[in-house]
mmCIF file of C-alpha atoms in Angstrom:
data_model
loop_
_atom_site.group_PDB
_atom_site.id
_atom_site.type_symbol
_atom_site.label_atom_id
_atom_site.label_comp_id
_atom_site.label_asym_id
_atom_site.label_seq_id
_atom_site.Cartn_x
_atom_site.Cartn_y
_atom_site.Cartn_z
ATOM 1 C CA MET A 6 2.460 15.365 31.439
ATOM 2 C CA ASN A 7 4.772 18.323 30.970
ATOM 3 C CA GLY A 8 3.845 21.677 29.506
ATOM 4 C CA LEU A 9 5.167 20.792 26.049
ATOM 5 C CA ASP A 10 3.055 17.636 25.910
ATOM 6 C CA ARG A 11 -0.021 19.520 27.075
ATOM 7 C CA GLY A 12 0.508 22.030 24.291
ATOM 8 C CA LYS A 13 0.843 19.297 21.659
ATOM 9 C CA ILE A 14 -2.280 17.527 22.891
ATOM 10 C CA ALA A 15 -4.273 20.763 22.949
ATOM 11 C CA ARG A 16 -3.103 21.695 19.455
ATOM 12 C CA ARG A 17 -3.965 18.267 18.053
ATOM 13 C CA ARG A 18 -7.437 18.302 19.579
ATOM 14 C CA PHE A 19 -8.104 21.844 18.390
ATOM 15 C CA ILE A 20 -7.172 20.837 14.838
ATOM 16 C CA GLN A 21 -9.393 17.770 15.069
ATOM 17 C CA TRP A 22 -12.407 19.736 16.290
ATOM 18 C CA CYS A 23 -11.925 22.133 13.375
ATOM 19 C CA LEU A 24 -11.717 19.331 10.803
ATOM 20 C CA LEU A 25 -14.333 16.839 11.971
ATOM 21 C CA PRO A 26 -17.373 18.828 10.675
ATOM 22 C CA ILE A 27 -16.166 18.123 7.131
ATOM 23 C CA VAL A 28 -17.428 14.542 7.410
ATOM 24 C CA PRO A 29 -21.084 15.158 8.383
ATOM 25 C CA ILE A 30 -21.314 18.190 6.074
ATOM 26 C CA THR A 31 -20.012 16.241 3.079
ATOM 27 C CA ILE A 32 -22.284 13.264 3.742
ATOM 28 C CA ALA A 33 -25.384 15.332 4.493
ATOM 29 C CA LEU A 34 -25.087 17.749 1.572
ATOM 30 C CA GLY A 35 -22.979 15.898 -0.979
ATOM 31 C CA TRP A 36 -25.966 14.204 -2.591
ATOM 32 C CA LYS A 37 -27.380 17.641 -3.434
ATOM 33 C CA TYR A 38 -24.087 19.462 -4.008
ATOM 34 C CA PRO A 39 -21.849 16.769 -5.561
ATOM 35 C CA LEU A 40 -18.818 19.033 -5.826
ATOM 36 C CA LEU A 41 -18.503 18.718 -2.048
ATOM 37 C CA GLY A 42 -17.304 15.217 -2.814
ATOM 38 C CA PHE A 43 -14.014 16.685 -3.974
ATOM 39 C CA SER A 44 -13.174 17.205 -0.304
ATOM 40 C CA VAL A 45 -12.617 13.434 -0.315
ATOM 41 C CA LEU A 46 -10.110 13.739 -3.157
ATOM 42 C CA LEU A 47 -8.346 16.540 -1.280
ATOM 43 C CA VAL A 48 -8.037 14.326 1.802
ATOM 44 C CA MET A 49 -6.691 11.473 -0.339
ATOM 45 C CA ILE A 50 -4.044 13.696 -1.932
ATOM 46 C CA THR A 51 -3.102 15.144 1.457
ATOM 47 C CA ALA A 52 -2.818 11.638 2.884
ATOM 48 C CA MET A 53 -0.486 10.455 0.126
ATOM 49 C CA ALA A 54 1.699 13.564 0.304
ATOM 50 C CA GLY A 55 1.696 13.358 4.081
ATOM 51 C CA GLY A 56 2.684 9.711 3.928
ATOM 52 C CA VAL A 57 5.848 10.591 2.034
ATOM 53 C CA LEU A 58 6.713 13.426 4.411
ATOM 54 C CA GLY A 59 5.623 12.085 7.777
ATOM 55 C CA GLY A 60 4.245 8.573 7.758
ATOM 56 C CA ARG A 61 0.725 8.374 9.201
ATOM 57 C CA TYR A 62 0.743 11.863 10.717
ATOM 58 C CA VAL A 63 -2.166 12.909 8.491
ATOM 59 C CA CYS A 64 -4.171 9.925 9.777
ATOM 60 C CA GLY A 65 -3.451 10.862 13.351
ATOM 61 C CA THR A 66 -4.083 14.601 13.233
ATOM 62 C CA LEU A 67 -5.340 15.928 9.888
ATOM 63 C CA CYS A 68 -7.880 13.327 8.748
ATOM 64 C CA PRO A 69 -11.450 14.657 9.198
ATOM 65 C CA ARG A 70 -12.894 11.175 9.667
ATOM 66 C CA GLY A 71 -10.150 10.111 12.058
ATOM 67 C CA SER A 72 -10.832 13.306 13.991
ATOM 68 C CA PHE A 73 -14.541 12.452 14.097
ATOM 69 C CA PHE A 74 -13.727 8.989 15.443
ATOM 70 C CA ASP A 75 -11.367 10.351 18.120
ATOM 71 C CA ARG A 76 -13.532 13.178 19.358
ATOM 72 C CA ILE A 77 -17.095 11.841 18.852
ATOM 73 C CA VAL A 78 -17.224 8.077 18.292
ATOM 74 C CA GLN A 79 -14.819 7.454 21.160
ATOM 75 C CA LYS A 80 -17.524 8.567 23.577
ATOM 76 C CA ILE A 81 -19.988 5.872 22.464
ATOM 77 C CA SER A 82 -17.647 3.051 21.437
ATOM 78 C CA PHE A 83 -17.399 -0.291 23.206
ATOM 79 C CA ASN A 84 -13.616 0.268 23.075
ATOM 80 C CA SER A 85 -12.795 -3.400 22.558
ATOM 81 C CA PRO A 86 -9.406 -4.520 21.195
ATOM 82 C CA ILE A 87 -8.939 -4.064 17.454
ATOM 83 C CA PRO A 88 -9.053 -7.549 15.854
ATOM 84 C CA THR A 89 -5.729 -8.803 14.548
ATOM 85 C CA ALA A 90 -7.409 -9.617 11.226
ATOM 86 C CA PHE A 91 -8.018 -5.899 10.641
ATOM 87 C CA ARG A 92 -4.256 -5.320 10.639
ATOM 88 C CA ASN A 93 -3.538 -8.190 8.255
ATOM 89 C CA LYS A 94 -1.318 -6.978 5.429
ATOM 90 C CA LYS A 95 -2.967 -9.030 2.680
ATOM 91 C CA PHE A 96 -6.466 -8.036 3.781
ATOM 92 C CA ARG A 97 -5.531 -4.363 3.805
ATOM 93 C CA TRP A 98 -4.065 -4.382 0.316
ATOM 94 C CA LEU A 99 -6.964 -6.406 -1.085
ATOM 95 C CA LEU A 100 -9.350 -3.825 0.352
ATOM 96 C CA PHE A 101 -7.224 -1.015 -1.079
ATOM 97 C CA ALA A 102 -7.294 -2.618 -4.549
ATOM 98 C CA ALA A 103 -11.039 -3.293 -4.358
ATOM 99 C CA MET A 104 -11.955 0.240 -3.316
ATOM 100 C CA MET A 105 -9.628 1.934 -5.787
ATOM 101 C CA GLY A 106 -10.921 -0.358 -8.528
ATOM 102 C CA PHE A 107 -14.530 0.440 -7.644
ATOM 103 C CA MET A 108 -13.808 4.171 -7.630
ATOM 104 C CA ILE A 109 -12.019 4.094 -10.992
ATOM 105 C CA PHE A 110 -14.789 1.986 -12.532
ATOM 106 C CA ARG A 111 -17.486 4.397 -11.377
ATOM 107 C CA ILE A 112 -15.561 7.447 -12.589
ATOM 108 C CA SER A 113 -14.976 5.814 -15.979
ATOM 109 C CA GLN A 114 -18.731 5.689 -16.563
ATOM 110 C CA ASN A 115 -18.761 9.458 -17.125
ATOM 111 C CA PRO A 116 -15.158 10.678 -16.955
ATOM 112 C CA THR A 117 -15.766 14.157 -18.390
ATOM 113 C CA SER A 118 -18.344 15.228 -15.793
ATOM 114 C CA MET A 119 -17.001 16.851 -12.645
ATOM 115 C CA VAL A 120 -20.443 16.480 -11.083
ATOM 116 C CA HIS A 121 -20.221 12.734 -11.685
ATOM 117 C CA TRP A 122 -16.741 12.653 -10.167
ATOM 118 C CA GLY A 123 -18.059 14.482 -7.119
ATOM 119 C CA ARG A 124 -20.891 11.984 -6.711
ATOM 120 C CA VAL A 125 -18.457 9.083 -6.890
ATOM 121 C CA PHE A 126 -16.244 10.620 -4.200
ATOM 122 C CA TRP A 127 -19.322 11.345 -2.088
ATOM 123 C CA LEU A 128 -20.489 7.726 -2.453
ATOM 124 C CA MET A 129 -17.055 6.472 -1.414
ATOM 125 C CA CYS A 130 -17.214 8.726 1.626
ATOM 126 C CA VAL A 131 -20.650 7.416 2.595
ATOM 127 C CA ILE A 132 -19.691 3.749 2.194
ATOM 128 C CA THR A 133 -16.431 3.995 4.110
ATOM 129 C CA THR A 134 -17.921 6.177 6.844
ATOM 130 C CA VAL A 135 -20.772 3.721 7.422
ATOM 131 C CA ILE A 136 -18.227 0.913 7.744
ATOM 132 C CA GLY A 137 -16.027 3.054 9.976
ATOM 133 C CA LEU A 138 -18.903 4.062 12.245
ATOM 134 C CA THR A 139 -20.100 0.474 12.556
ATOM 135 C CA VAL A 140 -16.754 -0.967 13.611
ATOM 136 C CA GLY A 141 -15.972 2.213 15.539
ATOM 137 C CA ILE A 142 -19.010 1.863 17.767
ATOM 138 C CA LEU A 143 -19.132 -1.928 18.047
ATOM 139 C CA ILE A 144 -15.384 -2.504 18.410
ATOM 140 C CA HIS A 145 -12.961 0.422 18.713
ATOM 141 C CA PRO A 146 -13.150 4.109 17.674
ATOM 142 C CA ARG A 147 -10.199 3.785 15.315
ATOM 143 C CA ALA A 148 -10.889 0.213 14.149
ATOM 144 C CA TRP A 149 -11.460 1.494 10.605
ATOM 145 C CA CYS A 150 -8.057 3.187 10.678
ATOM 146 C CA ALA A 151 -6.386 -0.199 11.155
ATOM 147 C CA PHE A 152 -7.352 -1.137 7.583
ATOM 148 C CA CYS A 153 -8.263 2.185 5.942
ATOM 149 C CA PRO A 154 -6.933 2.176 2.345
ATOM 150 C CA MET A 155 -5.381 5.629 2.724
ATOM 151 C CA GLY A 156 -3.800 4.622 6.019
ATOM 152 C CA THR A 157 -2.351 1.559 4.330
ATOM 153 C CA MET A 158 -0.925 3.794 1.609
ATOM 154 C CA GLN A 159 0.617 6.169 4.170
ATOM 155 C CA ASN A 160 2.052 3.151 5.964
ATOM 156 C CA ALA A 161 3.775 2.017 2.764
ATOM 157 C CA LEU A 162 4.980 5.471 1.716
ATOM 158 C CA GLY A 163 6.509 6.650 4.968
ATOM 159 C CA GLY A 164 5.659 4.444 7.915
ATOM 160 C CA ARG A 165 9.298 4.180 8.934
ATOM 161 C CA LYS A 166 9.776 7.897 9.465
ATOM 162 C CA TYR A 167 10.028 9.785 12.746
ATOM 163 C CA GLN A 168 9.800 6.792 15.021
ATOM 164 C CA LEU A 169 8.959 6.859 18.687
ATOM 165 C CA LYS A 170 12.031 6.359 20.855
ATOM 166 C CA ILE A 171 11.725 4.407 24.112
ATOM 167 C CA ASP A 172 14.031 4.919 27.072
ATOM 168 C CA ALA A 173 14.247 1.300 28.228
ATOM 169 C CA GLU A 174 15.752 2.235 31.584
ATOM 170 C CA ALA A 175 12.995 4.712 32.401
ATOM 171 C CA CYS A 176 10.062 2.646 31.076
ATOM 172 C CA LEU A 177 7.901 1.162 33.845
ATOM 173 C CA GLU A 178 5.933 -1.108 31.489
ATOM 174 C CA CYS A 179 2.760 0.338 33.029
ATOM 175 C CA GLY A 180 0.912 0.248 29.706
ATOM 176 C CA LEU A 181 -0.533 3.755 29.988
ATOM 177 C CA CYS A 182 0.985 4.636 26.621
ATOM 178 C CA GLU A 183 -0.814 1.745 24.937
ATOM 179 C CA LYS A 184 -4.132 2.774 26.484
ATOM 180 C CA ALA A 185 -3.639 6.311 25.182
ATOM 181 C CA CYS A 186 -2.599 5.227 21.679
ATOM 182 C CA PRO A 187 -5.507 5.800 19.227
ATOM 183 C CA LEU A 188 -4.632 2.537 17.448
ATOM 184 C CA SER A 189 -3.785 0.596 20.628
ATOM 185 C CA LEU A 190 -0.337 -0.315 19.310
ATOM 186 C CA PRO A 191 1.836 -2.614 21.483
ATOM 187 C CA ILE A 192 4.334 0.076 22.419
ATOM 188 C CA VAL A 193 5.887 -1.684 25.426
ATOM 189 C CA LYS A 194 6.662 -4.658 23.193
ATOM 190 C CA TYR A 195 9.396 -2.586 21.548
ATOM 191 C CA LYS A 196 11.030 -1.458 24.780
ATOM 192 C CA ASN A 197 14.236 -3.441 24.283
ATOM 193 C CA ASP A 198 14.499 -2.337 20.646
ATOM 194 C CA GLY A 199 14.745 1.302 21.667
ATOM 195 C CA PHE A 200 12.210 2.381 19.036
ATOM 196 C CA VAL A 201 8.574 1.580 18.303
ATOM 197 C CA GLN A 202 9.218 -0.318 15.098
ATOM 198 C CA ASN A 203 5.650 -0.137 13.883
ATOM 199 C CA THR A 204 4.754 1.545 10.625
ATOM 200 C CA ASP A 205 1.157 2.162 11.708
ATOM 201 C CA CYS A 206 2.154 4.673 14.393
ATOM 202 C CA LEU A 207 0.060 7.817 13.850
ATOM 203 C CA ASN A 208 2.890 10.140 14.931
ATOM 204 C CA CYS A 209 0.589 11.799 17.446
ATOM 205 C CA PRO A 210 1.601 12.947 20.955
ATOM 206 C CA GLU A 211 -0.943 10.902 22.925
ATOM 207 C CA CYS A 212 1.307 8.078 24.158
ATOM 208 C CA ALA A 213 4.222 10.338 25.093
ATOM 209 C CA ALA A 214 1.866 12.608 27.013
ATOM 210 C CA ALA A 215 0.439 9.629 28.924
ATOM 211 C CA CYS A 216 3.853 8.334 30.027
ATOM 212 C CA PRO A 217 4.421 9.224 33.714
ATOM 213 C CA VAL A 218 8.225 9.085 33.394
ATOM 214 C CA ASN A 219 8.702 10.750 29.983
ATOM 215 C CA ALA A 220 10.198 7.579 28.515
ATOM 216 C CA LEU A 221 8.839 8.267 25.025
ATOM 217 C CA THR A 222 10.196 10.842 22.587
ATOM 218 C CA ARG A 223 9.777 11.343 18.854
ATOM 219 C CA THR A 224 12.919 11.076 16.725
ATOM 220 C CA ALA A 225 13.705 14.238 14.773
ATOM 221 C CA SER A 226 14.872 12.416 11.662
ATOM 222 C CA LYS A 227 14.219 9.270 9.718
ATOM 223 C CA SER A 228 15.253 6.132 11.547
ATOM 224 C CA THR A 229 17.347 3.528 9.831
ATOM 225 C CA LEU A 230 16.883 0.971 12.560
ATOM 226 C CA VAL A 231 13.789 -0.706 11.198
ATOM 227 C CA SER A 232 13.955 -3.975 9.340
ATOM 228 C CA SER A 233 11.294 -4.847 6.803
ATOM 229 C CA GLU A 234 9.921 -7.615 9.021
ATOM 230 C CA ALA A 235 10.084 -6.037 12.472
ATOM 231 C CA SER A 236 8.462 -2.834 11.286
ATOM 232 C CA GLN A 237 5.174 -4.477 10.337
ATOM 233 C CA TYR A 238 2.766 -5.038 13.226
ATOM 234 C CA ASP A 239 0.222 -6.212 10.673
ATOM 235 C CA ASN A 240 2.337 -8.978 9.128
ATOM 236 C CA VAL A 241 -0.201 -11.668 9.966
ATOM 237 C CA ASN A 242 -0.139 -13.820 6.860
#
């Protein structure tokens, strides 16, 4: 790991430690102070805007719950492989539709009350965090992130941006990058393509920092090398 990579890793982890308290604070106090639930809406808006600008970067670095999973849950997780079913495209969009529908339905019951809105957002946070913690501990810290509705939205909005470039000649196929990847993406699989053609990449520095031969670099601009089929690791129909 070179000095630049160390700096990126340190910066990412510092940001995550700063953001992760938002989750327990919102869950613990949101029932009494419903307006805290609007932190959930803020994260959702940030995720969608971030998806347009930088793919799943928000998921990888700026998501309070993702930060909690990386820094806390990782220490107690069984760290098993993320099931392929969790990455299934149809499953992810069905879950997205169900959760958005549930949220809209609940808000519609009292649409003029900001307190009611806050309670709905708080409830959504509780439900999704319980699911995330369960699969995070029993399976993989970031298992929830494989099918998180906001992650799916970021994937669709900008998953093809700022791809990871692989130096095929330098790559040793040691797999250290895949072990370091928060979502355990099959990075080596894309060696001969030259780019990690996977729209679920979190655009974090973990894999590049783990590479002993510096074979991984982030592209500085949008890549046009991705086809609609090759770019989807979750196209399990």
